[in-house]
Amino acid sequence: MRRVMSTATDPTVPARAHSRAELSRGTHDLLVIGGGILGTAVAWTAAQTGLRVAMVDAGDFAGATSSASSKLVHGGLRYLQTGNLKLVAENHRERRTLARDVAPHLVRPLSFLVPVYKDGPHGSAKLGAGVFLYSALSAFGDGMGKVIGPDNALELVPALRKEGLRRAAVYGDHQMNDSRVAVTTVRAAVEAGATVLNHAEVVALRKDAGGRVTGAELRDRLDGAEFGVNARVVLNATGPWVDHLRRMEDPAAEASIRLSKGVHLVLRQQQPWRAALTIPIDKYRVSFAIPWEEHLLLGTTDEAYEGDPGKVSPTEADIAQILDEAGSAVDPKQLRREDITYSFAGLRVLPGGAGATSEAKRETVVSEGRGGMLSVAGGKWTTYRHIGRTVMDKLAKAGVVALEQDMATPLRRVALPGSANPEAVAHRLLGEATAEDGVDPAVARHLASHYGNLAYDLAAMVRADRSLGERIHPDGPDIWAQAAYARDHEWAMTVDDVLRRRTTVTIRGLDTPEVRARVEDLLAAKPH
């Protein structure tokens, strides 16, 4: 197999030197520091209003918390216990909008089972009423929540533990690949006019004579180049690092957040599941076992974390806890340690305060510092577009500089790039393929469900260079065209950018030394 050295480029993803020059030119209306779900949502929304927007991140886009989620787009079944029906209904509306209008290629429906075991924390009558109400709040858009018997439950989840199984409640939600949603949203922000740069670290804040924050000094982590960005308004959306940046603004700033560590495991799946599991651990906590990327995703933990956010990682205790909790509903044969292909940890950003992290509100908090910098923390994937609009409303009116007079009203529903029915895309990819193309149905489905109609661009790359149609690893569906596309169209600068966040190679446990070396060669083929 020959080396993949495609050198195609995309004018929307310029060389880093060009991006740094654009970021340094003039004064931006808004500088967003942090390219996770919050920063990206705000940058996308702000660019749609006609503002001149810059966004930078010290690592990769969605390189930390935002790519370490449970991969769910959901209404929040647990909120029913707190009586917050309005929040559940709002979440359902946004979930349906994402799946139908904004990103049907990236957000897909999935049925969930809540098993009821003898001596379990919940009875079938309570759960049945709960999932019926849950589906009613979604206007029955995913069917009617109901209770089924053990035999029907086992048809949906063959690995469900049989001992003591009484019944199971069924409801509908959605799932996604969070990394793909993130990078596609970055692309949407750029198409709307934003200028972005990853792997660019803020080393200091710029201030005027009166102490107002007017921009930032940055260092490119890849080549060490230093540059600055001027902005009328600066938004701190750095997630777990939000207080670190606040103290650059004001060394005396008190802590505004606390962190909760969530760990997930990815395992090889021994047989297909037609539904996911929501596993009650006690009266309040649940764990998930979710079919995802032809694997099984387990998690999550929820414990206070006070260490360096950049060093958060799964521990043996975390792994043991997740496997033990999953074992209350999953056959132990599906939970072998040797089947773990990947594990990852992320940090939830919660409002400061006392009490258990599991009981803290998952809300978005916007604050203004002494120098006029606005900081935003919290939130979740399901409502990330809504959060972007909410933060923009506050940015328009708050702070020393009001942006409202310079903003047009953004459209309520703008589709992400590639928006299409993935089944239709896969059908066309297979229909247009010639015998020489040798398109595998599994690869076609994979491209369609991760790129939507942008998959046609990858197919064109393969027609131009047959080597790009080869699989990155024979045991996975990702092909070399995806790696080249990630480099040239999706700001992938490091091996992990490509293998962990632009493709599914790492989560499948397929990022071998040989694969990583070939990706390094591919990245080196494009000047930065």
Short mmCIF file of C-alpha atoms in Angstrom, two decimals:
data_model
loop_
_atom_site.label_atom_id
_atom_site.label_comp_id
_atom_site.label_asym_id
_atom_site.label_seq_id
_atom_site.Cartn_x
_atom_site.Cartn_y
_atom_site.Cartn_z
CA MET A 1 0.00 0.00 0.00
CA ARG A 2 1.57 3.26 -1.03
CA ARG A 3 1.76 6.36 1.14
CA VAL A 4 -1.18 8.75 0.99
CA MET A 5 0.21 12.17 0.07
CA SER A 6 -2.75 14.09 -1.34
CA THR A 7 -2.03 17.82 -1.46
CA ALA A 8 -5.49 19.15 -2.34
CA THR A 9 -6.34 22.31 -0.45
CA ASP A 10 -9.51 24.18 0.46
CA PRO A 11 -9.60 27.98 0.37
CA THR A 12 -11.86 27.95 3.45
CA VAL A 13 -9.04 26.35 5.45
CA PRO A 14 -6.04 28.59 4.74
CA ALA A 15 -2.50 28.03 5.91
CA ARG A 16 -1.94 28.97 9.54
CA ALA A 17 0.23 31.96 8.66
CA HIS A 18 -2.65 33.38 6.62
CA SER A 19 -5.11 32.76 9.48
CA ARG A 20 -2.80 34.46 11.97
CA ALA A 21 -2.51 37.46 9.66
CA GLU A 22 -6.29 37.69 9.33
CA LEU A 23 -6.74 37.40 13.09
CA SER A 24 -4.19 40.18 13.62
CA ARG A 25 -5.76 42.51 11.07
CA GLY A 26 -7.83 45.39 12.42
CA THR A 27 -10.32 44.98 15.24
CA HIS A 28 -12.87 42.19 15.49
CA ASP A 29 -16.30 42.75 16.96
CA LEU A 30 -15.99 39.56 18.99
CA LEU A 31 -13.09 37.34 20.02
CA VAL A 32 -14.19 33.94 21.33
CA ILE A 33 -11.52 32.16 23.35
CA GLY A 34 -12.34 28.46 23.45
CA GLY A 35 -13.55 26.22 20.64
CA GLY A 36 -15.74 23.76 22.53
CA ILE A 37 -19.51 23.55 22.17
CA LEU A 38 -20.14 26.91 23.83
CA GLY A 39 -17.50 28.90 21.99
CA THR A 40 -18.31 27.33 18.64
CA ALA A 41 -22.05 27.88 19.07
CA VAL A 42 -21.51 31.55 19.91
CA ALA A 43 -19.05 32.05 17.04
CA TRP A 44 -21.51 30.47 14.59
CA THR A 45 -24.41 32.56 15.85
CA ALA A 46 -22.39 35.78 15.98
CA ALA A 47 -21.08 35.34 12.45
CA GLN A 48 -24.66 34.90 11.22
CA THR A 49 -25.52 38.34 12.65
CA GLY A 50 -22.88 40.01 10.48
CA LEU A 51 -20.34 40.62 13.22
CA ARG A 52 -16.63 40.16 12.49
CA VAL A 53 -15.80 37.14 14.63
CA ALA A 54 -12.57 35.43 15.67
CA MET A 55 -12.33 32.14 17.55
CA VAL A 56 -9.18 30.50 18.94
CA ASP A 57 -8.49 27.42 21.02
CA ALA A 58 -5.34 26.35 22.83
CA GLY A 59 -5.90 22.78 21.67
CA ASP A 60 -8.08 21.29 19.00
CA PHE A 61 -11.68 22.29 18.44
CA ALA A 62 -13.77 20.25 20.91
CA GLY A 63 -10.50 18.68 21.99
CA ALA A 64 -11.43 18.37 25.67
CA THR A 65 -14.84 18.16 27.35
CA SER A 66 -16.87 18.62 24.18
CA SER A 67 -15.58 15.40 22.60
CA ALA A 68 -15.84 13.42 25.85
CA SER A 69 -19.61 13.32 26.23
CA SER A 70 -22.07 10.43 26.32
CA LYS A 71 -22.85 11.19 22.63
CA LEU A 72 -26.51 11.83 23.44
CA VAL A 73 -28.97 14.41 22.15
CA HIS A 74 -31.76 13.94 24.63
CA GLY A 75 -34.64 15.51 26.48
CA GLY A 76 -33.31 14.58 29.90
CA LEU A 77 -35.38 11.78 31.40
CA ARG A 78 -33.95 12.42 34.86
CA TYR A 79 -35.39 15.96 34.90
CA LEU A 80 -38.85 14.44 35.29
CA GLN A 81 -37.92 13.48 38.84
CA THR A 82 -37.35 17.13 39.68
CA GLY A 83 -40.63 18.16 38.06
CA ASN A 84 -38.93 20.35 35.44
CA LEU A 85 -41.34 19.49 32.65
CA LYS A 86 -40.76 22.77 30.82
CA LEU A 87 -37.04 22.03 30.49
CA VAL A 88 -37.72 18.53 29.16
CA ALA A 89 -40.16 19.90 26.57
CA GLU A 90 -37.66 22.58 25.50
CA ASN A 91 -34.91 19.98 25.16
CA HIS A 92 -37.18 17.78 23.06
CA ARG A 93 -37.96 20.64 20.68
CA GLU A 94 -34.28 21.37 20.15
CA ARG A 95 -33.50 17.68 19.77
CA ARG A 96 -36.12 17.33 17.04
CA THR A 97 -34.83 20.45 15.26
CA LEU A 98 -31.28 19.07 15.23
CA ALA A 99 -32.40 15.70 13.92
CA ARG A 100 -34.84 16.95 11.29
CA ASP A 101 -33.56 20.30 10.08
CA VAL A 102 -30.04 21.13 11.28
CA ALA A 103 -28.03 17.90 11.23
CA PRO A 104 -30.02 14.85 10.11
CA HIS A 105 -26.77 13.31 8.89
CA LEU A 106 -25.18 13.53 12.36
CA VAL A 107 -28.05 13.16 14.84
CA ARG A 108 -30.02 9.94 14.65
CA PRO A 109 -32.86 8.33 16.66
CA LEU A 110 -32.23 5.55 19.14
CA SER A 111 -34.58 3.61 21.39
CA PHE A 112 -33.70 3.22 25.07
CA LEU A 113 -34.68 0.51 27.56
CA VAL A 114 -34.87 1.00 31.31
CA PRO A 115 -34.78 -2.54 32.74
CA VAL A 116 -36.82 -3.33 35.85
CA TYR A 117 -35.22 -5.96 38.05
CA LYS A 118 -36.40 -7.62 41.20
CA ASP A 119 -35.36 -5.42 44.16
CA GLY A 120 -34.37 -2.63 41.75
CA PRO A 121 -34.73 1.07 42.66
CA HIS A 122 -37.80 1.65 40.46
CA GLY A 123 -40.97 -0.27 39.72
CA SER A 124 -42.46 -0.82 36.28
CA ALA A 125 -45.58 1.25 37.00
CA LYS A 126 -43.52 4.32 37.93
CA LEU A 127 -41.20 3.93 34.96
CA GLY A 128 -44.07 3.28 32.59
CA ALA A 129 -45.76 6.51 33.65
CA GLY A 130 -42.44 8.33 33.38
CA VAL A 131 -41.61 7.24 29.84
CA PHE A 132 -45.18 7.91 28.69
CA LEU A 133 -44.97 11.47 30.04
CA TYR A 134 -41.50 11.82 28.51
CA SER A 135 -42.78 10.83 25.07
CA ALA A 136 -45.84 13.07 25.49
CA LEU A 137 -43.56 16.06 26.15
CA SER A 138 -41.89 15.30 22.81
CA ALA A 139 -45.32 15.28 21.12
CA PHE A 140 -44.80 11.53 20.59
CA GLY A 141 -42.24 12.36 17.93
CA ASP A 142 -40.31 9.18 18.77
CA GLY A 143 -43.29 6.97 19.43
CA MET A 144 -45.11 6.30 22.68
CA GLY A 145 -43.21 5.37 25.81
CA LYS A 146 -44.37 2.01 27.11
CA VAL A 147 -43.52 -1.03 29.21
CA ILE A 148 -42.62 -4.35 27.59
CA GLY A 149 -41.96 -7.87 28.84
CA PRO A 150 -38.59 -9.62 29.24
CA ASP A 151 -38.75 -11.51 25.93
CA ASN A 152 -39.37 -8.34 23.92
CA ALA A 153 -36.63 -6.55 25.85
CA LEU A 154 -34.14 -9.28 25.00
CA GLU A 155 -35.03 -9.00 21.31
CA LEU A 156 -33.94 -5.35 21.45
CA VAL A 157 -30.88 -5.89 23.68
CA PRO A 158 -29.62 -9.49 23.37
CA ALA A 159 -26.94 -8.91 26.04
CA LEU A 160 -29.49 -7.84 28.66
CA ARG A 161 -29.00 -9.71 31.95
CA LYS A 162 -31.90 -12.14 32.35
CA GLU A 163 -31.69 -12.94 36.06
CA GLY A 164 -34.41 -11.12 37.99
CA LEU A 165 -35.61 -9.18 34.91
CA ARG A 166 -39.28 -8.30 35.39
CA ARG A 167 -40.07 -5.83 32.63
CA ALA A 168 -38.50 -2.87 30.79
CA ALA A 169 -39.66 0.66 30.00
CA VAL A 170 -39.00 1.92 26.45
CA TYR A 171 -38.59 5.49 25.22
CA GLY A 172 -36.94 7.33 22.33
CA ASP A 173 -34.04 9.80 22.19
CA HIS A 174 -31.16 10.55 19.80
CA GLN A 175 -27.41 10.09 19.63
CA MET A 176 -24.52 11.62 17.69
CA ASN A 177 -20.78 11.64 17.16
CA ASP A 178 -19.93 14.76 19.19
CA SER A 179 -16.57 15.37 17.51
CA ARG A 180 -18.14 15.36 14.05
CA VAL A 181 -20.91 17.73 15.15
CA ALA A 182 -18.28 20.06 16.62
CA VAL A 183 -16.01 20.26 13.57
CA THR A 184 -19.01 20.66 11.28
CA THR A 185 -20.24 23.55 13.40
CA VAL A 186 -16.80 25.17 13.16
CA ARG A 187 -17.09 24.85 9.40
CA ALA A 188 -20.53 26.46 9.54
CA ALA A 189 -19.09 29.38 11.54
CA VAL A 190 -16.34 29.88 8.96
CA GLU A 191 -18.81 29.72 6.08
CA ALA A 192 -20.76 32.44 7.90
CA GLY A 193 -17.62 34.60 8.01
CA ALA A 194 -15.73 33.73 11.20
CA THR A 195 -11.94 33.38 11.32
CA VAL A 196 -10.75 30.44 13.44
CA LEU A 197 -7.50 28.89 14.58
CA ASN A 198 -6.88 25.88 16.79
CA HIS A 199 -3.69 25.08 18.72
CA ALA A 200 -3.32 28.79 19.49
CA GLU A 201 -2.81 29.54 23.18
CA VAL A 202 -3.68 32.80 24.93
CA VAL A 203 -0.61 33.92 26.88
CA ALA A 204 -1.94 37.32 27.97
CA LEU A 205 -4.95 39.58 27.61
CA ARG A 206 -4.72 42.95 25.92
CA LYS A 207 -6.07 45.88 27.94
CA ASP A 208 -6.52 49.58 27.34
CA ALA A 209 -5.35 52.33 29.71
CA GLY A 210 -8.50 51.95 31.77
CA GLY A 211 -8.02 48.22 32.28
CA ARG A 212 -10.72 47.10 29.83
CA VAL A 213 -9.94 43.85 28.01
CA THR A 214 -9.50 44.61 24.31
CA GLY A 215 -8.04 41.41 22.90
CA ALA A 216 -5.41 38.77 23.53
CA GLU A 217 -1.78 37.85 22.92
CA LEU A 218 -1.42 34.36 21.49
CA ARG A 219 1.25 31.81 20.71
CA ASP A 220 0.88 29.19 17.99
CA ARG A 221 1.62 25.90 19.74
CA LEU A 222 2.74 24.25 16.53
CA ASP A 223 5.51 26.61 15.41
CA GLY A 224 5.82 29.05 18.31
CA ALA A 225 4.75 32.10 16.28
CA GLU A 226 3.36 34.93 18.41
CA PHE A 227 0.55 37.24 17.35
CA GLY A 228 -2.29 39.28 18.79
CA VAL A 229 -6.01 39.82 18.26
CA ASN A 230 -7.88 43.05 18.93
CA ALA A 231 -11.60 42.90 19.70
CA ARG A 232 -14.38 45.11 20.94
CA VAL A 233 -15.70 42.27 23.09
CA VAL A 234 -13.86 39.21 24.40
CA LEU A 235 -15.73 36.06 25.41
CA ASN A 236 -14.08 33.53 27.68
CA ALA A 237 -15.53 30.12 26.73
CA THR A 238 -12.63 27.96 27.85
CA GLY A 239 -14.66 25.40 29.79
CA PRO A 240 -12.63 23.87 32.64
CA TRP A 241 -10.07 26.67 32.21
CA VAL A 242 -12.60 29.50 32.53
CA ASP A 243 -11.30 30.65 35.93
CA HIS A 244 -7.69 30.53 34.70
CA LEU A 245 -8.54 33.11 32.03
CA ARG A 246 -10.63 35.14 34.47
CA ARG A 247 -7.54 35.48 36.66
CA MET A 248 -5.60 36.82 33.69
CA GLU A 249 -8.18 39.58 33.67
CA ASP A 250 -8.28 39.97 37.46
CA PRO A 251 -5.75 38.11 39.66
CA ALA A 252 -8.14 38.46 42.60
CA ALA A 253 -11.08 36.79 40.82
CA GLU A 254 -12.66 34.08 42.95
CA ALA A 255 -13.52 30.65 41.63
CA SER A 256 -16.79 30.66 39.71
CA ILE A 257 -17.10 26.98 38.79
CA ARG A 258 -16.40 23.48 40.01
CA LEU A 259 -15.57 20.44 37.94
CA SER A 260 -17.04 16.97 37.77
CA LYS A 261 -15.17 14.13 36.11
CA GLY A 262 -17.03 11.83 33.76
CA VAL A 263 -15.40 8.68 32.35
CA HIS A 264 -16.60 6.46 29.50
CA LEU A 265 -15.45 3.12 28.11
CA VAL A 266 -15.71 1.87 24.53
CA LEU A 267 -15.90 -1.91 24.04
CA ARG A 268 -16.12 -4.21 21.05
CA GLN A 269 -19.75 -5.23 20.62
CA GLN A 270 -20.28 -8.96 20.31
CA GLN A 271 -23.68 -8.73 18.62
CA PRO A 272 -25.84 -5.84 17.38
CA TRP A 273 -28.26 -4.13 19.72
CA ARG A 274 -31.45 -2.48 18.50
CA ALA A 275 -31.69 -0.23 21.56
CA ALA A 276 -29.55 1.32 24.30
CA LEU A 277 -29.81 0.81 28.05
CA THR A 278 -30.50 3.41 30.71
CA ILE A 279 -29.48 1.55 33.85
CA PRO A 280 -30.82 2.79 37.21
CA ILE A 281 -28.02 2.67 39.77
CA ASP A 282 -30.08 4.11 42.60
CA LYS A 283 -33.15 6.31 42.85
CA TYR A 284 -31.34 9.24 41.24
CA ARG A 285 -28.29 8.06 39.27
CA VAL A 286 -28.27 6.15 36.01
CA SER A 287 -25.55 4.68 33.83
CA PHE A 288 -25.70 4.10 30.09
CA ALA A 289 -24.83 1.21 27.78
CA ILE A 290 -25.19 2.56 24.25
CA PRO A 291 -24.49 0.98 20.86
CA TRP A 292 -22.26 3.54 19.14
CA GLU A 293 -20.00 3.29 16.08
CA GLU A 294 -20.51 -0.51 15.97
CA HIS A 295 -19.16 -0.62 19.53
CA LEU A 296 -20.63 -0.32 23.01
CA LEU A 297 -20.26 2.93 24.95
CA LEU A 298 -20.48 2.64 28.74
CA GLY A 299 -20.62 5.36 31.38
CA THR A 300 -20.48 7.66 33.06
CA THR A 301 -18.98 8.57 36.41
CA ASP A 302 -19.71 11.78 38.28
CA GLU A 303 -17.20 12.85 40.91
CA ALA A 304 -15.61 16.11 41.97
CA TYR A 305 -12.29 16.91 40.25
CA GLU A 306 -9.76 19.46 41.50
CA GLY A 307 -6.64 18.61 39.48
CA ASP A 308 -5.16 20.03 36.29
CA PRO A 309 -7.92 19.95 33.64
CA GLY A 310 -5.34 19.05 31.03
CA LYS A 311 -4.40 15.87 32.87
CA VAL A 312 -7.79 14.34 33.50
CA SER A 313 -7.84 10.66 32.55
CA PRO A 314 -9.59 7.41 33.45
CA THR A 315 -8.25 5.48 36.43
CA GLU A 316 -8.50 1.79 37.23
CA ALA A 317 -11.11 2.66 39.85
CA ASP A 318 -13.18 4.48 37.20
CA ILE A 319 -13.02 1.51 34.85
CA ALA A 320 -13.98 -0.92 37.59
CA GLN A 321 -16.92 1.28 38.63
CA ILE A 322 -18.29 1.56 35.10
CA LEU A 323 -18.02 -2.17 34.41
CA ASP A 324 -19.59 -2.97 37.78
CA GLU A 325 -22.52 -0.60 37.22
CA ALA A 326 -23.07 -1.88 33.69
CA GLY A 327 -23.01 -5.42 35.05
CA SER A 328 -26.24 -4.81 36.93
CA ALA A 329 -28.04 -4.99 33.56
CA VAL A 330 -25.59 -6.34 30.97
CA ASP A 331 -24.41 -9.93 30.57
CA PRO A 332 -20.85 -10.16 31.96
CA LYS A 333 -19.71 -11.83 28.72
CA GLN A 334 -20.15 -8.42 27.01
CA LEU A 335 -18.10 -6.66 29.70
CA ARG A 336 -14.68 -8.27 29.38
CA ARG A 337 -11.75 -5.95 29.97
CA GLU A 338 -9.96 -7.36 26.95
CA ASP A 339 -12.78 -5.97 24.78
CA ILE A 340 -12.12 -2.36 25.85
CA THR A 341 -10.80 -0.49 22.83
CA TYR A 342 -10.70 3.00 24.31
CA SER A 343 -11.47 4.95 27.46
CA PHE A 344 -11.77 8.68 27.90
CA ALA A 345 -12.49 11.27 30.58
CA GLY A 346 -14.07 14.70 30.40
CA LEU A 347 -14.91 17.45 32.85
CA ARG A 348 -18.39 18.86 33.38
CA VAL A 349 -18.29 22.56 34.19
CA LEU A 350 -20.77 23.24 36.99
CA PRO A 351 -21.74 26.42 38.85
CA GLY A 352 -19.74 26.92 42.02
CA GLY A 353 -21.32 25.90 45.32
CA ALA A 354 -21.63 23.14 47.86
CA GLY A 355 -23.23 19.73 47.59
CA ALA A 356 -22.66 16.66 45.44
CA THR A 357 -21.72 17.27 41.82
CA SER A 358 -24.42 14.82 40.72
CA GLU A 359 -27.03 17.16 42.22
CA ALA A 360 -25.63 20.38 40.71
CA LYS A 361 -27.66 22.11 38.00
CA ARG A 362 -26.44 21.67 34.42
CA GLU A 363 -27.00 25.31 33.59
CA THR A 364 -25.13 27.94 31.59
CA VAL A 365 -23.74 30.87 33.57
CA VAL A 366 -22.59 34.15 31.98
CA SER A 367 -20.59 36.63 34.08
CA GLU A 368 -18.73 39.89 33.44
CA GLY A 369 -15.30 40.59 34.88
CA ARG A 370 -13.69 43.80 36.08
CA GLY A 371 -12.12 44.35 32.68
CA GLY A 372 -15.37 43.83 30.78
CA MET A 373 -14.51 40.31 29.59
CA LEU A 374 -17.55 38.08 29.53
CA SER A 375 -17.18 34.48 30.69
CA VAL A 376 -19.57 31.65 29.91
CA ALA A 377 -19.56 28.19 31.46
CA GLY A 378 -21.77 25.11 31.58
CA GLY A 379 -24.35 23.85 29.14
CA LYS A 380 -24.79 20.65 27.17
CA TRP A 381 -24.79 19.39 23.61
CA THR A 382 -28.56 19.03 23.16
CA THR A 383 -29.19 22.75 23.54
CA TYR A 384 -25.90 24.08 22.20
CA ARG A 385 -27.57 26.16 19.47
CA HIS A 386 -30.01 27.64 21.97
CA ILE A 387 -27.12 28.46 24.31
CA GLY A 388 -25.32 30.22 21.45
CA ARG A 389 -28.36 32.42 20.86
CA THR A 390 -28.83 33.09 24.58
CA VAL A 391 -25.22 34.14 25.06
CA MET A 392 -25.41 36.37 22.00
CA ASP A 393 -28.48 38.09 23.45
CA LYS A 394 -26.47 38.88 26.57
CA LEU A 395 -23.42 39.91 24.59
CA ALA A 396 -25.54 42.31 22.60
CA LYS A 397 -26.66 44.21 25.67
CA ALA A 398 -24.04 43.60 28.35
CA GLY A 399 -20.55 44.88 28.91
CA VAL A 400 -18.81 48.14 28.20
CA VAL A 401 -19.35 47.75 24.46
CA ALA A 402 -22.89 46.95 23.29
CA LEU A 403 -22.97 45.09 19.98
CA GLU A 404 -26.72 45.14 19.46
CA GLN A 405 -26.78 48.07 17.05
CA ASP A 406 -24.33 46.30 14.74
CA MET A 407 -26.13 42.94 14.67
CA ALA A 408 -28.70 41.55 12.30
CA THR A 409 -31.13 38.96 13.63
CA PRO A 410 -29.78 35.43 13.00
CA LEU A 411 -32.00 32.86 11.34
CA ARG A 412 -33.60 30.42 13.77
CA ARG A 413 -32.75 27.30 11.79
CA VAL A 414 -29.60 27.08 9.70
CA ALA A 415 -28.56 23.62 8.56
CA LEU A 416 -25.04 22.43 9.20
CA PRO A 417 -22.83 21.74 6.17
CA GLY A 418 -23.62 18.34 4.68
CA SER A 419 -27.20 18.29 5.94
CA ALA A 420 -28.93 15.40 4.16
CA ASN A 421 -30.66 12.08 4.70
CA PRO A 422 -27.71 9.71 5.27
CA GLU A 423 -29.59 6.74 3.80
CA ALA A 424 -30.13 8.66 0.57
CA VAL A 425 -26.46 9.67 0.46
CA ALA A 426 -25.29 6.08 0.99
CA HIS A 427 -27.68 4.87 -1.71
CA ARG A 428 -26.28 7.38 -4.20
CA LEU A 429 -22.66 6.59 -3.29
CA LEU A 430 -23.28 2.93 -4.01
CA GLY A 431 -25.36 3.64 -7.11
CA GLU A 432 -22.71 5.87 -8.70
CA ALA A 433 -19.79 3.57 -7.91
CA THR A 434 -18.21 1.67 -10.79
CA ALA A 435 -16.74 -1.79 -10.55
CA GLU A 436 -13.29 -0.22 -10.41
CA ASP A 437 -14.30 1.91 -7.41
CA GLY A 438 -15.04 -1.14 -5.29
CA VAL A 439 -17.10 0.87 -2.80
CA ASP A 440 -17.89 -1.19 0.28
CA PRO A 441 -21.48 -0.74 1.58
CA ALA A 442 -20.15 -0.39 5.15
CA VAL A 443 -17.80 2.41 4.03
CA ALA A 444 -20.60 4.13 2.11
CA ARG A 445 -22.88 4.08 5.16
CA HIS A 446 -20.04 5.31 7.36
CA LEU A 447 -19.25 8.27 5.09
CA ALA A 448 -22.92 9.18 4.70
CA SER A 449 -23.58 9.16 8.45
CA HIS A 450 -20.47 11.23 9.28
CA TYR A 451 -20.40 13.74 6.40
CA GLY A 452 -23.89 13.81 4.88
CA ASN A 453 -23.76 15.06 1.31
CA LEU A 454 -20.16 16.20 1.85
CA ALA A 455 -19.40 12.50 1.37
CA TYR A 456 -19.68 13.18 -2.37
CA ASP A 457 -16.54 15.32 -2.04
CA LEU A 458 -14.71 12.40 -0.46
CA ALA A 459 -15.93 10.11 -3.24
CA ALA A 460 -14.51 12.56 -5.80
CA MET A 461 -11.17 12.47 -3.98
CA VAL A 462 -11.15 8.69 -4.23
CA ARG A 463 -11.92 8.80 -7.95
CA ALA A 464 -8.95 11.14 -8.42
CA ASP A 465 -6.61 9.02 -6.26
CA ARG A 466 -7.58 5.36 -5.73
CA SER A 467 -5.24 5.01 -2.74
CA LEU A 468 -7.49 7.35 -0.78
CA GLY A 469 -10.25 4.74 -0.95
CA GLU A 470 -8.21 2.25 1.05
CA ARG A 471 -9.14 1.71 4.67
CA ILE A 472 -6.92 3.35 7.27
CA HIS A 473 -7.04 0.05 9.16
CA PRO A 474 -8.58 -3.13 7.71
CA ASP A 475 -10.78 -3.63 10.77
CA GLY A 476 -12.52 -0.24 10.55
CA PRO A 477 -14.63 1.67 7.99
CA ASP A 478 -12.55 4.88 7.93
CA ILE A 479 -10.64 5.48 4.66
CA TRP A 480 -7.60 7.57 3.82
CA ALA A 481 -9.72 10.15 2.02
CA GLN A 482 -11.10 11.10 5.45
CA ALA A 483 -7.61 11.76 6.79
CA ALA A 484 -6.72 13.92 3.79
CA TYR A 485 -10.08 15.69 4.05
CA ALA A 486 -9.51 16.32 7.77
CA ARG A 487 -6.17 17.94 6.99
CA ASP A 488 -7.32 20.05 4.07
CA HIS A 489 -10.91 20.91 5.05
CA GLU A 490 -11.26 20.44 8.81
CA TRP A 491 -8.26 22.05 10.54
CA ALA A 492 -6.67 18.74 11.60
CA MET A 493 -3.09 19.54 12.58
CA THR A 494 -2.02 16.58 14.73
CA VAL A 495 -2.35 12.82 14.56
CA ASP A 496 -4.95 12.84 17.34
CA ASP A 497 -6.92 15.55 15.55
CA VAL A 498 -7.30 13.10 12.66
CA LEU A 499 -7.61 9.75 14.37
CA ARG A 500 -9.59 10.64 17.49
CA ARG A 501 -11.78 13.57 16.48
CA ARG A 502 -12.17 13.58 12.66
CA THR A 503 -12.40 9.81 12.23
CA THR A 504 -13.30 6.85 14.47
CA VAL A 505 -9.94 5.08 14.27
CA THR A 506 -8.84 5.72 17.86
CA ILE A 507 -12.11 4.85 19.56
CA ARG A 508 -12.03 1.51 17.75
CA GLY A 509 -8.54 0.81 19.12
CA LEU A 510 -7.04 0.84 15.62
CA ASP A 511 -4.52 3.70 15.90
CA THR A 512 -1.50 1.42 15.62
CA PRO A 513 2.05 2.80 15.43
CA GLU A 514 2.03 2.17 11.67
CA VAL A 515 -1.25 4.05 11.22
CA ARG A 516 -0.02 6.97 13.31
CA ALA A 517 3.22 7.15 11.33
CA ARG A 518 1.34 7.27 8.03
CA VAL A 519 -0.93 10.03 9.31
CA GLU A 520 2.16 12.01 10.37
CA ASP A 521 3.45 11.70 6.81
CA LEU A 522 0.13 12.86 5.42
CA LEU A 523 0.04 15.90 7.70
CA ALA A 524 3.62 16.79 6.82
CA ALA A 525 2.71 16.87 3.13
CA LYS A 526 0.76 20.11 3.59
CA PRO A 527 2.64 23.29 4.51
CA HIS A 528 1.21 25.07 7.54
#
